[in-house]
Amino acid sequence: MSDQFTDALDQTEEAQAAYAKQLGIKPDRIPFTAETLPNASIAVRVNQGLLNEVASHILNRAGHISIIDERGAGKSHFRDLVYDALSDGPRSDEFRVARIREVESITTRRFYTRLLDELSSFDDLDVPDSYPHATDEVREIVEDVAEQLEAQDIACIIQVDQLEDAARNTRTFEQLLAALQSVGDLGESEPVFILFLFGTERAGNRIDELRETLSSRLVAKDRTLERFEFAETEELIARWLAWAREEEYDGGYPSDPYTASAIDTIVEYSDGTPRNTRQKCYHAFRAGAQQFAAEDVVEIRDETLDTYL
């Protein structure tokens, strides 16, 4: 049995290497295999309307925001776009950004301390090196930092990712939501902290059930991300291929060897999320390698997918 699998490894490696060489792809850059984007140039430009809306709410401090969508829909990429712009972009001096991740077992106090830890990296904020044990006393420190931010007229964006992890446990989620509402209410005339929440539908529903007051303060509630159709899928393929060849992507970069019929099939069988679309593109590449080994045909067509998948 081990020899059988070893043979499969050898055959697959040979077919993949030959196909990659035919396409001018670097051997260590097989496209579509990485779960996270290996380079920002691969990201398809979508969700501009939602980015504009989020920008408006943050600039005006109009209220809090939740992006609620299924896994693989691109929430992490959207979050990173905003984070990178606000923390390192040309207008980063106008904002402070704090990331709260791994919330599965978080408590109210732990949320406060993580927030303070994030803000302690900013030189213009006075955050103590250690925190008291009592939750209310830690909150007082958060209030003091909020006053410092307000005095400088600076908003802090708090990004909380994967809310569904905490939503599995009612007690944990209640503590997290209590902390979120507590800091979200700080500020005299406008919020000092803007909550930017990410999760699946389960998390969105639980917020409504357990903390209706917080839910009502979401000025952009349960926003969803755009799905990939033909144009976005074609662009994704072209961007991955450019990266795999160590070439620069531009708007005219070809999606060859993927034909229009193959892209139509990928779109048809994908759920439209970036993750699932990437996976379908990967399987099409795999089919193309098998076809090239068997028939010496380079193009990936709908028949390629029917025959080799």
XYZ file of C-alpha atoms in Angstrom:
309
model
C 0.000 0.000 0.000
C 2.839 2.414 0.817
C 4.380 1.761 -2.604
C 1.037 2.511 -4.226
C 0.809 5.908 -2.552
C 4.462 6.641 -3.260
C 3.760 5.990 -6.930
C 0.825 8.418 -6.738
C 3.078 11.073 -5.189
C 5.710 10.610 -7.879
C 3.206 10.680 -10.749
C 1.414 13.727 -9.385
C 4.661 15.604 -8.797
C 5.901 14.823 -12.308
C 2.624 15.869 -13.953
C 2.373 19.049 -11.871
C 6.001 20.018 -12.534
C 5.635 19.485 -16.287
C 2.438 21.528 -16.434
C 3.894 24.308 -14.319
C 6.957 24.471 -16.579
C 4.705 24.659 -19.646
C 2.860 27.598 -18.084
C 6.003 29.363 -16.879
C 5.059 28.881 -13.224
C 7.765 28.723 -10.567
C 7.962 25.243 -8.980
C 7.505 26.635 -5.465
C 4.537 28.817 -6.469
C 1.774 26.436 -7.465
C -1.293 28.711 -7.631
C -4.418 28.511 -5.488
C -2.884 26.272 -2.815
C -2.427 28.789 0.013
C -5.339 29.315 2.412
C -4.195 32.874 3.133
C -3.052 35.188 0.376
C 0.730 34.907 -0.056
C 0.834 38.416 -1.488
C -1.492 41.416 -1.387
C -1.378 41.618 -5.197
C -3.587 38.506 -5.378
C -6.531 40.204 -3.682
C -9.439 40.927 -6.014
C -10.779 44.458 -5.675
C -14.345 43.995 -4.458
C -16.621 45.406 -1.737
C -15.762 49.021 -2.593
C -19.278 50.148 -1.726
C -19.034 48.586 1.723
C -15.563 50.029 2.238
C -16.974 53.474 1.452
C -19.815 52.955 3.908
C -17.479 51.799 6.675
C -15.193 54.755 5.974
C -18.152 57.111 6.360
C -19.236 55.629 9.693
C -15.696 55.723 11.066
C -15.040 59.285 9.929
C -18.336 60.520 11.361
C -18.251 58.240 14.413
C -21.834 57.430 13.568
C -21.952 54.131 15.435
C -20.729 50.585 15.461
C -20.374 48.097 12.600
C -20.816 44.343 12.194
C -19.796 42.233 9.209
C -21.784 39.008 9.448
C -21.207 36.416 6.753
C -20.353 32.759 6.292
C -16.872 31.312 6.659
C -14.666 31.909 3.643
C -16.595 34.992 2.521
C -13.556 37.261 2.871
C -14.137 38.779 6.312
C -10.494 38.448 7.348
C -9.290 40.126 4.156
C -11.814 42.953 4.577
C -10.757 43.374 8.202
C -7.087 43.507 7.200
C -7.748 46.096 4.497
C -9.226 48.451 7.073
C -6.640 47.623 9.719
C -3.666 48.205 7.417
C -5.061 51.524 6.189
C -5.822 52.822 9.677
C -2.622 51.597 11.336
C -0.030 52.187 8.594
C -1.726 54.274 5.923
C -1.207 57.983 5.211
C -4.023 58.919 7.638
C -3.029 56.569 10.444
C -2.288 59.481 12.786
C -6.042 60.170 12.931
C -6.925 56.769 14.424
C -5.901 54.082 16.850
C -6.718 50.465 16.049
C -6.985 47.592 18.512
C -7.443 43.964 17.531
C -9.155 41.517 19.853
C -8.803 37.931 18.640
C -9.183 34.435 20.086
C -12.335 35.246 22.013
C -13.515 31.679 22.644
C -12.875 31.838 26.400
C -12.728 35.596 26.943
C -14.123 37.354 30.017
C -15.136 40.978 30.506
C -11.935 41.714 32.421
C -9.782 39.955 29.841
C -11.368 42.025 27.083
C -10.455 45.210 28.959
C -6.872 44.083 29.550
C -6.406 43.040 25.931
C -7.704 46.411 24.793
C -5.305 48.171 27.145
C -2.432 45.970 25.974
C -3.168 46.976 22.381
C -3.296 50.678 23.254
C -0.155 50.555 25.382
C 1.944 50.489 22.191
C 0.961 54.098 21.407
C 3.367 56.628 22.889
C 0.738 59.352 23.244
C -1.396 57.245 25.616
C -0.615 56.696 29.277
C -1.431 53.034 30.009
C -0.157 51.417 33.229
C 2.208 48.444 33.087
C -0.020 46.292 35.293
C -3.734 46.110 36.021
C -5.775 45.535 39.183
C -7.628 42.276 39.722
C -11.115 43.745 40.038
C -12.967 44.102 36.720
C -14.516 47.451 37.684
C -11.093 48.876 38.500
C -9.713 47.762 35.129
C -12.679 49.444 33.470
C -11.746 52.667 35.242
C -8.375 52.512 33.487
C -10.177 52.037 30.162
C -12.290 55.107 30.989
C -9.127 57.109 31.690
C -7.604 56.067 28.364
C -10.873 56.977 26.651
C -10.607 60.470 28.138
C -7.054 60.745 26.784
C -8.252 59.765 23.317
C -11.158 62.181 23.511
C -8.844 65.025 24.550
C -6.799 64.374 21.404
C -9.958 63.992 19.270
C -8.819 60.534 18.183
C -11.136 57.582 17.598
C -10.077 54.040 18.418
C -11.401 51.286 16.156
C -11.795 47.985 18.027
C -11.791 45.013 15.676
C -13.195 41.810 17.164
C -12.869 38.759 14.958
C -14.652 35.373 14.914
C -17.400 36.284 17.348
C -19.019 32.898 16.713
C -16.246 31.246 18.745
C -17.468 33.001 21.891
C -21.134 32.608 20.907
C -20.925 28.851 21.506
C -21.000 29.501 25.252
C -23.772 31.813 26.477
C -21.925 32.895 29.625
C -18.754 33.736 27.693
C -20.656 35.607 25.002
C -22.616 37.602 27.564
C -19.351 38.710 29.174
C -17.885 39.692 25.820
C -21.007 41.615 24.809
C -21.122 43.376 28.182
C -17.552 44.559 27.645
C -18.274 45.663 24.083
C -21.295 47.689 25.083
C -19.422 49.167 28.014
C -16.557 50.553 25.930
C -18.871 51.399 23.032
C -20.762 53.783 25.289
C -17.686 55.804 26.299
C -17.452 59.370 25.032
C -19.262 62.599 25.841
C -20.783 63.711 22.536
C -19.639 60.908 20.214
C -18.133 57.449 20.660
C -14.452 57.249 21.498
C -14.374 53.581 20.585
C -15.945 52.360 17.333
C -16.725 48.650 17.468
C -15.936 46.768 14.260
C -17.284 43.242 14.706
C -16.840 40.157 12.513
C -18.592 36.808 12.697
C -20.979 34.323 11.173
C -24.776 34.438 11.213
C -24.797 32.527 14.485
C -22.946 35.362 16.188
C -25.245 37.996 14.685
C -28.339 36.188 15.921
C -26.903 35.749 19.402
C -26.127 39.448 19.694
C -29.801 40.174 19.007
C -30.897 37.609 21.599
C -28.504 38.459 24.419
C -27.728 42.164 24.046
C -30.497 43.967 22.186
C -29.204 47.361 23.314
C -25.828 46.737 21.709
C -27.535 45.389 18.596
C -29.585 48.568 18.252
C -26.414 50.673 18.330
C -24.948 49.000 15.258
C -25.323 51.690 12.631
C -24.136 49.206 9.980
C -25.565 45.896 11.111
C -24.989 42.424 9.660
C -23.341 43.673 6.494
C -22.376 40.944 4.009
C -19.589 40.760 1.458
C -19.840 40.489 -2.321
C -19.783 37.109 -4.048
C -17.508 36.250 -6.950
C -19.132 36.023 -10.371
C -17.364 35.511 -13.715
C -15.412 38.800 -13.735
C -14.139 38.406 -10.183
C -13.216 34.748 -10.734
C -11.349 35.581 -13.939
C -9.469 38.333 -12.102
C -8.639 35.981 -9.229
C -7.181 33.455 -11.678
C -5.129 36.093 -13.474
C -3.773 37.497 -10.206
C -2.742 34.052 -8.939
C -1.062 33.193 -12.246
C 0.860 36.481 -12.270
C 2.082 35.772 -8.739
C 3.037 32.185 -9.674
C 5.154 33.516 -12.547
C 6.644 36.303 -10.414
C 5.185 38.858 -12.801
C 3.287 42.073 -12.208
C -0.491 41.896 -12.462
C -2.345 44.529 -14.437
C -5.910 44.781 -15.647
C -5.080 43.099 -18.949
C -3.223 40.119 -17.509
C -4.553 36.924 -19.178
C -6.302 34.106 -17.334
C -4.883 31.492 -19.743
C -4.880 28.498 -19.630
C -8.346 28.863 -18.050
C -10.876 29.276 -20.848
C -14.194 31.084 -20.509
C -16.043 27.764 -20.431
C -13.903 26.537 -17.532
C -14.461 29.778 -15.609
C -18.211 29.487 -16.205
C -18.122 25.988 -14.726
C -16.103 27.145 -11.710
C -18.626 29.923 -11.063
C -21.528 27.512 -11.479
C -20.184 25.041 -8.912
C -18.780 27.604 -6.481
C -20.800 29.267 -3.729
C -19.225 32.581 -4.718
C -17.095 33.037 -1.624
C -13.417 33.806 -2.225
C -12.323 30.665 -0.369
C -14.580 28.277 -2.258
C -13.811 29.948 -5.580
C -10.075 29.609 -4.940
C -10.541 25.932 -4.103
C -12.463 25.326 -7.314
C -9.709 27.101 -9.277
C -7.142 24.856 -7.602
C -9.038 21.712 -8.594
C -9.231 23.022 -12.159
C -5.450 23.506 -12.163
C -5.026 19.964 -10.883
C -7.280 18.698 -13.679
C -5.255 20.696 -16.189
C -2.044 19.018 -15.045
C -3.585 15.569 -15.425
C -4.919 16.466 -18.864
C -1.515 17.751 -19.980
C 0.134 14.516 -18.843
C -2.449 12.378 -20.646
C -3.180 14.393 -23.806
C -0.485 17.097 -24.052
C -3.308 19.681 -24.041
C -2.627 22.914 -22.136
C -6.021 24.654 -22.103
C -8.362 24.090 -19.174
C -11.886 23.788 -20.588
C -15.185 22.655 -19.156
C -14.461 19.234 -20.712
C -11.211 19.150 -18.724
C -13.132 19.467 -15.493
C -15.697 16.861 -16.550
C -12.988 14.353 -17.482
C -10.276 14.830 -14.865
C -12.138 15.804 -11.710
